[in-house]
Amino acid sequence: MRVTICIGSACHLKGSREIIAQLQTLVKEQHLDDKVDLNGSFCCGDCVNGVCVTVDGQLYSLKPEDTREFFDKEILGRL
Ligand code: FES
């Protein structure tokens, strides 16, 4: 599964770095390093909606405080 987090300037200001750090920790905790491929991307054109994250090409808008729920639902829930 490929998960991409936007690190463009608008998303950076909205906490993309924190989201990446949280996702990295969660992936490690669950021993999913070989299943979940975390990547950064440049602006994906959806700046207004907050941190732009894609899971296998599907687009989500995330806030740092929603990362845990997102991980459980959209990442764990799909594996
Ligand atoms: S900076 Fe992330 S979508 Fe534009």
GROMACS .gro file of N, CA, C and O and ligand atoms in nm, residues 6 8-11 43-47 52, ligand 1:
model
   48
    6CYS      N    1   0.140   1.505   0.147
    6CYS     CA    2   0.187   1.628   0.082
    6CYS      C    3   0.278   1.706   0.175
    6CYS      O    4   0.243   1.730   0.290
    8GLY      N    5   0.406   2.002   0.056
    8GLY     CA    6   0.406   2.136  -0.002
    8GLY      C    7   0.387   2.240   0.108
    8GLY      O    8   0.351   2.205   0.221
    9SER      N    9   0.410   2.368   0.077
    9SER     CA   10   0.415   2.467   0.185
    9SER      C   11   0.282   2.482   0.258
    9SER      O   12   0.279   2.494   0.381
   10ALA      N   13   0.169   2.480   0.189
   10ALA     CA   14   0.040   2.495   0.257
   10ALA      C   15   0.016   2.379   0.353
   10ALA      O   16  -0.025   2.398   0.468
   11CYS      N   17   0.042   2.260   0.307
   11CYS     CA   18   0.021   2.143   0.393
   11CYS      C   19   0.124   2.137   0.505
   11CYS      O   20   0.094   2.093   0.616
   43CYS      N   21   0.302   1.963  -0.367
   43CYS     CA   22   0.163   2.007  -0.367
   43CYS      C   23   0.080   1.924  -0.465
   43CYS      O   24   0.115   1.909  -0.581
   44CYS      N   25  -0.031   1.870  -0.414
   44CYS     CA   26  -0.114   1.791  -0.504
   44CYS      C   27  -0.237   1.869  -0.545
   44CYS      O   28  -0.335   1.813  -0.593
   45GLY      N   29  -0.235   2.001  -0.526
   45GLY     CA   30  -0.338   2.087  -0.582
   45GLY      C   31  -0.464   2.100  -0.499
   45GLY      O   32  -0.565   2.152  -0.546
   46ASP      N   33  -0.461   2.054  -0.375
   46ASP     CA   34  -0.581   2.060  -0.292
   46ASP      C   35  -0.550   2.131  -0.160
   46ASP      O   36  -0.596   2.091  -0.054
   47CYS      N   37  -0.472   2.237  -0.170
   47CYS     CA   38  -0.422   2.307  -0.052
   47CYS      C   39  -0.532   2.352   0.044
   47CYS      O   40  -0.515   2.346   0.165
   52CYS      N   41  -0.299   1.707   0.243
   52CYS     CA   42  -0.344   1.617   0.138
   52CYS      C   43  -0.268   1.484   0.149
   52CYS      O   44  -0.146   1.481   0.145
   80FES     S1   45   0.055   2.217  -0.043
   80FES    FE1   46  -0.044   2.029  -0.008
   80FES     S2   47  -0.199   2.027  -0.154
   80FES    FE2   48  -0.095   2.208  -0.192
   0.00000   0.00000   0.00000
